[in-house]
Short mmCIF file of C-alpha atoms in Angstrom, two decimals:
data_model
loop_
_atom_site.label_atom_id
_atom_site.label_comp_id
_atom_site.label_asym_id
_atom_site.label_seq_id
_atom_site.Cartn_x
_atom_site.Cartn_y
_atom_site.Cartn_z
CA UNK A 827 -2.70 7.21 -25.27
CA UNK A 828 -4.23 4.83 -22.97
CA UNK A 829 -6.86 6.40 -20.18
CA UNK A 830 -8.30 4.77 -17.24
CA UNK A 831 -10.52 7.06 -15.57
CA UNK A 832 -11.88 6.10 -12.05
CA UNK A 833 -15.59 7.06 -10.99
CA UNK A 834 -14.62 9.30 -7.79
CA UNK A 835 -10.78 10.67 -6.80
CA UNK A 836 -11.92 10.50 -2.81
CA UNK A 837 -14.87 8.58 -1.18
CA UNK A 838 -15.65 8.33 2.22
CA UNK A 839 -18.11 6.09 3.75
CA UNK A 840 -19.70 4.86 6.78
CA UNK A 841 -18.98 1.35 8.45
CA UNK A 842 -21.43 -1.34 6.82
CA UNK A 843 -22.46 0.64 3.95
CA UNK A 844 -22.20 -0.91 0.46
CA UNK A 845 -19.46 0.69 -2.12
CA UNK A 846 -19.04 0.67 -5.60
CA UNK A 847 -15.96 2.05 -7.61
CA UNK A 848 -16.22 2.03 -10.97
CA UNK A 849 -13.68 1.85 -14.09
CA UNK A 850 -13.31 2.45 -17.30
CA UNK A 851 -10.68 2.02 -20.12
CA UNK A 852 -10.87 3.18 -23.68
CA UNK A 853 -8.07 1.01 -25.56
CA UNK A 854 -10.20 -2.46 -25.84
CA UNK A 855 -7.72 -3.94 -23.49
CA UNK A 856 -8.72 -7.36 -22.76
CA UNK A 857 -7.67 -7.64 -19.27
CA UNK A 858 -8.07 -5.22 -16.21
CA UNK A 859 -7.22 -5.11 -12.57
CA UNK A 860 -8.22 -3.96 -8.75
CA UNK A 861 -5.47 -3.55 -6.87
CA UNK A 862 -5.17 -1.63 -3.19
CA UNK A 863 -2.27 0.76 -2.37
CA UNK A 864 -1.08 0.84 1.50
CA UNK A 865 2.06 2.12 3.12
CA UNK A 866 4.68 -0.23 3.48
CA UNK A 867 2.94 -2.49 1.95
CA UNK A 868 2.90 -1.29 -2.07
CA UNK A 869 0.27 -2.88 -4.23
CA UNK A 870 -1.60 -5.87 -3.77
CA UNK A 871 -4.00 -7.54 -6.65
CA UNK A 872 -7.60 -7.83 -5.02
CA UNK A 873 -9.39 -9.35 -8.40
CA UNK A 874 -8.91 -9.40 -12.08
CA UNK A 875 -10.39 -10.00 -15.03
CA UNK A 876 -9.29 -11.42 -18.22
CA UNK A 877 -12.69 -11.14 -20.87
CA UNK A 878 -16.14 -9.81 -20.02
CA UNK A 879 -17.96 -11.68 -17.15
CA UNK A 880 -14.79 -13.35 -16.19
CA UNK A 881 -13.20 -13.09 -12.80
CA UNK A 882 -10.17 -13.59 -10.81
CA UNK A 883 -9.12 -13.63 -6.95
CA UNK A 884 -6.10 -12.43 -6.39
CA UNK A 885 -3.98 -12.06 -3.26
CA UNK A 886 -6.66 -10.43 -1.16
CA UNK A 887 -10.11 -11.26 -2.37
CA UNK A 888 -11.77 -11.03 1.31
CA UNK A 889 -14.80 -8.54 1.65
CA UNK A 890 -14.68 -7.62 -1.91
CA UNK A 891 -16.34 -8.84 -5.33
CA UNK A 892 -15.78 -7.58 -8.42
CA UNK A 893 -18.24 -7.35 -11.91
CA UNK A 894 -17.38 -6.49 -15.24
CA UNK A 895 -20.31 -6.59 -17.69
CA UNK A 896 -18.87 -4.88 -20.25
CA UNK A 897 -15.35 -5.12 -21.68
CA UNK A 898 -14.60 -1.49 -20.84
CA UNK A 899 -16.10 -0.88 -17.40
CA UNK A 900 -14.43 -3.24 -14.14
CA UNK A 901 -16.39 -2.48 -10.92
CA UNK A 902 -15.32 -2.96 -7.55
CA UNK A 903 -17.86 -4.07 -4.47
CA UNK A 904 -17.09 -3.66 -1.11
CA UNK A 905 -20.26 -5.55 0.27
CA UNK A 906 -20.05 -3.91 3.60
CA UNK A 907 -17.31 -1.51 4.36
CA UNK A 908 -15.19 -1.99 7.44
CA UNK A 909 -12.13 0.99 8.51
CA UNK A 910 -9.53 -2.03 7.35
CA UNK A 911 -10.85 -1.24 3.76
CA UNK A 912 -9.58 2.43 4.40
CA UNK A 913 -6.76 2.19 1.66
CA UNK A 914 -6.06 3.69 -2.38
CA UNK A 915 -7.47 1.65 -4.53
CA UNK A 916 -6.30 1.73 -8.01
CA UNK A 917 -7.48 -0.01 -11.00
CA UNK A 918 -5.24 -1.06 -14.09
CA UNK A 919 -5.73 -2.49 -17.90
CA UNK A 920 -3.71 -4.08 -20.22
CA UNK A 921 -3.52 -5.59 -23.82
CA UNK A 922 -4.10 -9.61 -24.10
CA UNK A 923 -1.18 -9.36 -26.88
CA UNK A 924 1.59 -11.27 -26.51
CA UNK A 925 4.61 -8.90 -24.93
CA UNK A 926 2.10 -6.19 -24.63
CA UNK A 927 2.01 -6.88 -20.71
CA UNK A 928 2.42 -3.45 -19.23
CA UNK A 929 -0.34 -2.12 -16.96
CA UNK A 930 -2.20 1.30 -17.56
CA UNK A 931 -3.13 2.43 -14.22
CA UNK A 932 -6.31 5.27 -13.27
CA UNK A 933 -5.30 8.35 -10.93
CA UNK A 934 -6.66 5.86 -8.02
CA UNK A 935 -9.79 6.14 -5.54
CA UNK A 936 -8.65 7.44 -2.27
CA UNK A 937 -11.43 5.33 0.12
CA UNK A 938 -12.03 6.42 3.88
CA UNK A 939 -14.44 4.00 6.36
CA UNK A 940 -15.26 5.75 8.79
CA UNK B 302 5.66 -17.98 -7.82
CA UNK B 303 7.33 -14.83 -8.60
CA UNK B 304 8.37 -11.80 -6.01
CA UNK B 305 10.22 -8.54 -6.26
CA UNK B 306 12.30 -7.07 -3.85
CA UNK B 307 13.27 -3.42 -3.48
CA UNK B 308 15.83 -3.25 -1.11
CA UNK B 309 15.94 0.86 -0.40
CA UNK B 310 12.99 2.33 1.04
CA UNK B 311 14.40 5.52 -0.07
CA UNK B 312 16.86 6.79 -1.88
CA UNK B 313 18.39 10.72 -1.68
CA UNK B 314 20.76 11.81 -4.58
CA UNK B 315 21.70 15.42 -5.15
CA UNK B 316 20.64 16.89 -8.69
CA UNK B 317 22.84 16.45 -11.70
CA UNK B 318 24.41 13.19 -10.07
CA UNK B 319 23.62 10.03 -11.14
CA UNK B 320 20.76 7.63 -9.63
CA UNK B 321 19.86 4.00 -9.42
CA UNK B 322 16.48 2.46 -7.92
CA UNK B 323 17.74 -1.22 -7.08
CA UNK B 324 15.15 -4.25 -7.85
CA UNK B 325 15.48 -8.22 -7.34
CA UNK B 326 13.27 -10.22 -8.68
CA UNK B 327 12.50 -14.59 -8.02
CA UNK B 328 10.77 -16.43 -10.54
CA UNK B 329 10.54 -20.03 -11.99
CA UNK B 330 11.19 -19.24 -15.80
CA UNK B 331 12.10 -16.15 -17.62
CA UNK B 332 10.83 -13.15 -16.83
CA UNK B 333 9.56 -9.63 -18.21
CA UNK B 334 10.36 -7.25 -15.92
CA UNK B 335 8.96 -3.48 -15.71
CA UNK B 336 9.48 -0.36 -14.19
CA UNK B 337 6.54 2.47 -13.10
CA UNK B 338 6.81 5.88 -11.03
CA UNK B 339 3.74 6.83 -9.04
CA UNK B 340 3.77 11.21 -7.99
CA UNK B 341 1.71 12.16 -4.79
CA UNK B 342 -1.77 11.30 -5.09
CA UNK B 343 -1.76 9.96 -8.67
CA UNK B 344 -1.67 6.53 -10.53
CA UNK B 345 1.20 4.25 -11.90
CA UNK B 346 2.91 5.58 -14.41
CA UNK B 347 4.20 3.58 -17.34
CA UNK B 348 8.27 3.94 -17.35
CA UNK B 349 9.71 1.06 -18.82
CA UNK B 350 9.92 -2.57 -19.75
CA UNK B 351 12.32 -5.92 -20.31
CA UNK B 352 11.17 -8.46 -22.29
CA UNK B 353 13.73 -10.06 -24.45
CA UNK B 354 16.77 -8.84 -26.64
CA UNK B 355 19.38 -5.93 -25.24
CA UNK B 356 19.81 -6.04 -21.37
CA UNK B 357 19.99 -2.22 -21.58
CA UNK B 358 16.73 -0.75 -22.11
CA UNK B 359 15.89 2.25 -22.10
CA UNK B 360 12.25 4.40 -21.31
CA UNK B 361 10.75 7.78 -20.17
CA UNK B 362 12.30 10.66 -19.28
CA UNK B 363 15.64 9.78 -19.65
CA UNK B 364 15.67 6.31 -17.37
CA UNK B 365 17.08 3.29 -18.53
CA UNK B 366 16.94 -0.09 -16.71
CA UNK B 367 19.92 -2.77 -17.04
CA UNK B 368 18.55 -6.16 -16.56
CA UNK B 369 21.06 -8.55 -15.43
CA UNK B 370 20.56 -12.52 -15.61
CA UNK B 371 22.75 -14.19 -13.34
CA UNK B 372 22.26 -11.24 -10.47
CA UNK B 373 18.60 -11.46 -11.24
CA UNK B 374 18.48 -7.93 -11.24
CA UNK B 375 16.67 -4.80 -13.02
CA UNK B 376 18.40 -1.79 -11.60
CA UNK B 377 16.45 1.14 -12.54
CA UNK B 378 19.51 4.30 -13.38
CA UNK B 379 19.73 7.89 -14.73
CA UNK B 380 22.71 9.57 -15.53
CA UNK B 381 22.07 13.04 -14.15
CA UNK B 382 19.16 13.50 -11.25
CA UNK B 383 16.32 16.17 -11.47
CA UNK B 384 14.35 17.60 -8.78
CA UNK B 385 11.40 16.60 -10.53
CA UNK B 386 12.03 12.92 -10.37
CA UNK B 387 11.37 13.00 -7.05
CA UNK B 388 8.79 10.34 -6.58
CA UNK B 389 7.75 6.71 -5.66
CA UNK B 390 9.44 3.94 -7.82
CA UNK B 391 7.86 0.44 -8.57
CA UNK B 392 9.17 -2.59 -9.84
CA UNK B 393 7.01 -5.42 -11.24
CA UNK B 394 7.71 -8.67 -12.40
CA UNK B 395 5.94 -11.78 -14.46
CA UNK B 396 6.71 -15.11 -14.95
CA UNK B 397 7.05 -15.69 -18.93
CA UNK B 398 4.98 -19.14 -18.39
CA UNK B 399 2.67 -17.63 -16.21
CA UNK B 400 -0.72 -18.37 -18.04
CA UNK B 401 -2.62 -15.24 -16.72
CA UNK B 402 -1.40 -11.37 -17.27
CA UNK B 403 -0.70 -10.50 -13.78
CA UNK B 404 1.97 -8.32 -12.44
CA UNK B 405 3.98 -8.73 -9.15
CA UNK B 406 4.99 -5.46 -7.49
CA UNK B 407 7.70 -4.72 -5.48
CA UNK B 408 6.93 -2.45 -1.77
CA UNK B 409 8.19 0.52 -3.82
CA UNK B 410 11.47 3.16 -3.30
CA UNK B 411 10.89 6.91 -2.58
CA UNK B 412 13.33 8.81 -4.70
CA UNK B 413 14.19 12.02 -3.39
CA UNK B 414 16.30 14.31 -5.41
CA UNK B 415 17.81 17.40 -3.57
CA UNK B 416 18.82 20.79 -5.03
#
Protein backbone atom coordinates (compact mmCIF):
# COMPACT_ATOMS: atom_id res chain seq x y z
CA UNK A 1 0.00 0.00 0.00
CA UNK A 2 0.85 3.48 -0.62
CA UNK A 3 1.67 5.80 2.71
CA UNK A 4 2.02 9.43 2.93
CA UNK A 5 2.81 10.36 6.32
CA UNK A 6 2.71 14.13 7.29
CA UNK A 7 5.33 15.62 9.88
CA UNK A 8 2.66 16.92 12.59
CA UNK A 9 -1.43 15.97 12.69
CA UNK A 10 -2.09 19.70 14.41
CA UNK A 11 0.21 22.81 14.47
CA UNK A 12 -0.49 25.98 15.78
CA UNK A 13 1.49 29.04 15.35
CA UNK A 14 1.85 32.59 15.99
CA UNK A 15 1.22 35.45 13.33
CA UNK A 16 4.63 36.09 11.37
CA UNK A 17 6.35 33.06 12.39
CA UNK A 18 7.92 30.84 9.71
CA UNK A 19 6.28 27.14 9.11
CA UNK A 20 7.39 24.14 7.67
CA UNK A 21 5.24 20.93 6.96
CA UNK A 22 6.90 18.23 5.83
CA UNK A 23 6.02 15.00 3.59
CA UNK A 24 6.94 11.94 2.80
CA UNK A 25 5.91 9.06 0.42
CA UNK A 26 7.35 5.60 0.19
CA UNK A 27 6.13 4.27 -3.39
CA UNK A 28 8.82 6.32 -5.66
CA UNK A 29 5.95 8.26 -6.99
CA UNK A 30 7.21 10.79 -9.27
CA UNK A 31 4.86 13.51 -8.64
CA UNK A 32 3.42 15.01 -5.31
CA UNK A 33 1.11 17.73 -4.21
CA UNK A 34 0.12 20.64 -1.47
CA UNK A 35 -3.18 21.20 -1.45
CA UNK A 36 -5.40 23.25 1.41
CA UNK A 37 -8.79 21.95 2.67
CA UNK A 38 -11.50 24.78 3.71
CA UNK A 39 -15.22 24.60 4.22
CA UNK A 40 -17.21 25.27 1.36
CA UNK A 41 -14.56 25.58 -0.48
CA UNK A 42 -13.06 21.69 -0.90
CA UNK A 43 -9.50 21.41 -2.06
CA UNK A 44 -7.44 23.77 -3.76
CA UNK A 45 -3.75 22.87 -5.33
CA UNK A 46 -1.21 25.41 -3.64
CA UNK A 47 2.11 23.85 -5.50
CA UNK A 48 3.26 20.68 -7.06
CA UNK A 49 5.94 18.95 -8.09
CA UNK A 50 6.62 16.67 -10.88
CA UNK A 51 10.68 15.32 -10.33
CA UNK A 52 13.09 16.38 -7.61
CA UNK A 53 13.86 20.18 -7.48
CA UNK A 54 11.00 20.86 -9.74
CA UNK A 55 8.11 23.09 -8.87
CA UNK A 56 4.70 24.10 -9.71
CA UNK A 57 2.13 27.02 -8.73
CA UNK A 58 -1.01 26.04 -8.62
CA UNK A 59 -4.29 27.84 -7.97
CA UNK A 60 -3.15 29.58 -4.81
CA UNK A 61 0.58 29.97 -4.67
CA UNK A 62 0.43 33.39 -2.51
CA UNK A 63 2.45 33.35 0.86
CA UNK A 64 3.67 29.92 0.32
CA UNK A 65 6.83 28.15 -1.35
CA UNK A 66 7.40 24.83 -1.61
CA UNK A 67 11.00 22.52 -1.77
CA UNK A 68 11.48 19.11 -2.57
CA UNK A 69 15.12 17.97 -2.45
CA UNK A 70 14.59 14.61 -2.46
CA UNK A 71 12.15 12.53 -4.50
CA UNK A 72 10.39 11.27 -1.37
CA UNK A 73 10.13 14.26 0.96
CA UNK A 74 7.75 17.61 -0.49
CA UNK A 75 7.96 20.48 2.06
CA UNK A 76 5.67 23.20 2.48
CA UNK A 77 6.83 27.01 3.59
CA UNK A 78 4.64 29.38 4.88
CA UNK A 79 7.24 32.35 4.96
CA UNK A 80 5.30 34.26 7.49
CA UNK A 81 2.08 32.95 8.79
CA UNK A 82 -1.00 35.12 8.71
CA UNK A 83 -4.77 33.70 10.50
CA UNK A 84 -5.94 33.43 6.53
CA UNK A 85 -3.42 30.45 6.39
CA UNK A 86 -5.56 28.87 9.28
CA UNK A 87 -6.84 25.89 7.03
CA UNK A 88 -6.05 21.62 6.58
CA UNK A 89 -3.47 21.23 4.58
CA UNK A 90 -3.04 17.96 2.94
CA UNK A 91 -0.38 16.66 0.81
CA UNK A 92 -0.83 13.95 -2.04
CA UNK A 93 1.52 11.63 -4.47
CA UNK A 94 1.05 9.89 -7.42
CA UNK A 95 2.72 7.57 -10.09
CA UNK A 96 4.17 9.43 -13.41
CA UNK A 97 2.72 6.16 -15.29
CA UNK A 98 0.51 6.59 -17.82
CA UNK A 99 -3.30 5.89 -16.35
CA UNK A 100 -1.77 5.56 -13.00
CA UNK A 101 -3.22 9.17 -12.13
CA UNK A 102 -4.91 8.64 -8.80
CA UNK A 103 -3.71 10.68 -5.82
CA UNK A 104 -2.51 9.07 -2.42
CA UNK A 105 -3.34 11.57 0.11
CA UNK A 106 -1.52 11.91 4.06
CA UNK A 107 -4.04 12.08 7.16
CA UNK A 108 -3.56 16.08 6.60
CA UNK A 109 -1.92 18.91 8.91
CA UNK A 110 -4.57 20.67 10.78
CA UNK A 111 -2.71 24.46 10.89
CA UNK A 112 -4.00 27.23 13.41
CA UNK A 113 -2.43 31.14 13.15
CA UNK A 114 -3.09 32.55 15.83
CA UNK B 1 -9.65 24.12 -18.27
CA UNK B 2 -11.43 21.49 -16.48
CA UNK B 3 -14.06 21.88 -13.35
CA UNK B 4 -16.26 19.58 -11.35
CA UNK B 5 -19.41 20.27 -9.98
CA UNK B 6 -21.18 18.55 -7.10
CA UNK B 7 -24.47 19.69 -7.05
CA UNK B 8 -25.71 18.28 -3.32
CA UNK B 9 -24.02 19.63 -0.44
CA UNK B 10 -25.44 16.77 1.35
CA UNK B 11 -27.10 13.95 0.86
CA UNK B 12 -29.34 11.79 3.71
CA UNK B 13 -30.43 8.18 2.71
CA UNK B 14 -31.74 5.70 5.23
CA UNK B 15 -29.61 2.38 5.60
CA UNK B 16 -30.18 -0.54 3.30
CA UNK B 17 -31.59 1.91 0.52
CA UNK B 18 -29.80 2.77 -2.27
CA UNK B 19 -27.42 5.99 -2.69
CA UNK B 20 -25.98 8.17 -5.39
CA UNK B 21 -23.32 11.12 -4.89
CA UNK B 22 -24.03 13.22 -8.20
CA UNK B 23 -20.81 14.78 -10.09
CA UNK B 24 -20.50 17.01 -13.43
CA UNK B 25 -17.58 17.50 -14.80
CA UNK B 26 -16.28 20.36 -18.00
CA UNK B 27 -13.31 19.65 -19.85
CA UNK B 28 -11.76 20.24 -23.35
CA UNK B 29 -10.88 16.51 -24.31
CA UNK B 30 -11.54 13.26 -22.67
CA UNK B 31 -11.37 12.85 -19.35
CA UNK B 32 -10.38 10.38 -16.37
CA UNK B 33 -12.54 10.91 -13.81
CA UNK B 34 -12.17 9.68 -9.99
CA UNK B 35 -13.90 9.30 -6.97
CA UNK B 36 -12.35 9.69 -3.06
CA UNK B 37 -14.17 9.69 0.50
CA UNK B 38 -12.50 11.77 3.18
CA UNK B 39 -13.87 10.54 7.29
CA UNK B 40 -13.61 13.33 10.03
CA UNK B 41 -10.23 14.49 10.48
CA UNK B 42 -8.44 12.17 8.04
CA UNK B 43 -7.04 12.24 4.40
CA UNK B 44 -8.52 11.37 0.88
CA UNK B 45 -9.23 8.16 0.47
CA UNK B 46 -8.72 6.32 -2.79
CA UNK B 47 -12.38 4.97 -4.00
CA UNK B 48 -12.43 4.71 -7.53
CA UNK B 49 -11.49 5.62 -11.05
CA UNK B 50 -12.67 6.07 -15.01
CA UNK B 51 -10.30 5.98 -17.46
CA UNK B 52 -11.32 4.22 -20.57
CA UNK B 53 -13.32 0.93 -21.46
CA UNK B 54 -16.81 -0.05 -19.44
CA UNK B 55 -18.81 3.09 -18.28
CA UNK B 56 -19.66 1.03 -15.17
CA UNK B 57 -16.85 0.82 -12.88
CA UNK B 58 -16.73 -0.36 -10.01
CA UNK B 59 -14.30 0.31 -6.53
CA UNK B 60 -14.15 0.07 -2.67
CA UNK B 61 -16.49 -1.02 -0.47
CA UNK B 62 -19.09 -1.86 -2.60
CA UNK B 63 -19.38 1.68 -4.75
CA UNK B 64 -19.51 1.76 -8.27
CA UNK B 65 -19.47 4.93 -10.44
CA UNK B 66 -21.41 5.08 -13.96
CA UNK B 67 -19.71 7.50 -16.16
CA UNK B 68 -21.92 8.85 -18.73
CA UNK B 69 -20.59 10.75 -22.00
CA UNK B 70 -23.14 12.81 -23.41
CA UNK B 71 -24.54 13.91 -19.67
CA UNK B 72 -20.94 14.44 -18.77
CA UNK B 73 -21.55 12.77 -15.72
CA UNK B 74 -19.83 10.32 -13.02
CA UNK B 75 -22.58 9.56 -10.57
CA UNK B 76 -21.06 7.93 -7.69
CA UNK B 77 -24.05 4.84 -6.44
CA UNK B 78 -24.40 1.94 -3.95
CA UNK B 79 -27.04 -0.39 -3.91
CA UNK B 80 -27.77 -0.72 -0.21
CA UNK B 81 -26.52 2.30 2.32
CA UNK B 82 -24.47 1.66 5.58
CA UNK B 83 -24.17 3.77 8.51
CA UNK B 84 -20.61 3.65 8.12
CA UNK B 85 -20.49 5.36 4.80
CA UNK B 86 -21.33 8.27 6.32
CA UNK B 87 -18.71 10.68 5.19
CA UNK B 88 -17.44 13.48 2.81
CA UNK B 89 -17.45 12.53 -0.97
CA UNK B 90 -15.03 14.04 -3.64
CA UNK B 91 -15.03 14.07 -7.18
CA UNK B 92 -11.94 14.88 -9.30
CA UNK B 93 -11.41 15.27 -12.75
CA UNK B 94 -8.34 15.56 -15.49
CA UNK B 95 -8.13 16.53 -18.80
CA UNK B 96 -6.62 13.41 -20.87
CA UNK B 97 -4.32 16.11 -22.85
CA UNK B 98 -3.52 17.86 -19.91
CA UNK B 99 0.40 17.68 -19.94
CA UNK B 100 0.88 17.82 -16.08
CA UNK B 101 -0.75 15.16 -13.43
CA UNK B 102 -3.03 17.43 -11.68
CA UNK B 103 -6.40 16.73 -10.33
CA UNK B 104 -9.49 19.07 -10.23
CA UNK B 105 -11.75 18.59 -7.21
CA UNK B 106 -15.14 19.12 -6.86
CA UNK B 107 -16.51 21.33 -3.28
CA UNK B 108 -17.35 17.84 -1.97
CA UNK B 109 -21.00 16.06 -0.75
CA UNK B 110 -21.56 15.03 2.93
CA UNK B 111 -23.21 11.66 2.88
CA UNK B 112 -25.18 10.96 5.77
CA UNK B 113 -26.65 7.58 6.21
CA UNK B 114 -29.39 7.19 8.95
CA UNK B 115 -30.36 4.05 10.93
Amino acid sequence: DVKVTQSSRYLVKRTGEKVFLECVQDMDHENMFWYRQDPGLGLRLIYFSYDVKMKEKGDIPEGYSVSREKKERFSLILESASTNQTSMYLCASSSGQAESYEQYFGPGTRLTVT
Amino acid sequence: AQSVAQPEDQVNVAEGNPLTVKCTYSVSGNPYLFWYVQYPNRGLQFLLKYITGDNLVKGSYGFEAEFNKSQTSFHLKKPSALVSDSALYFCAVRDQNSGYSTLTFGKGTMLLVSP
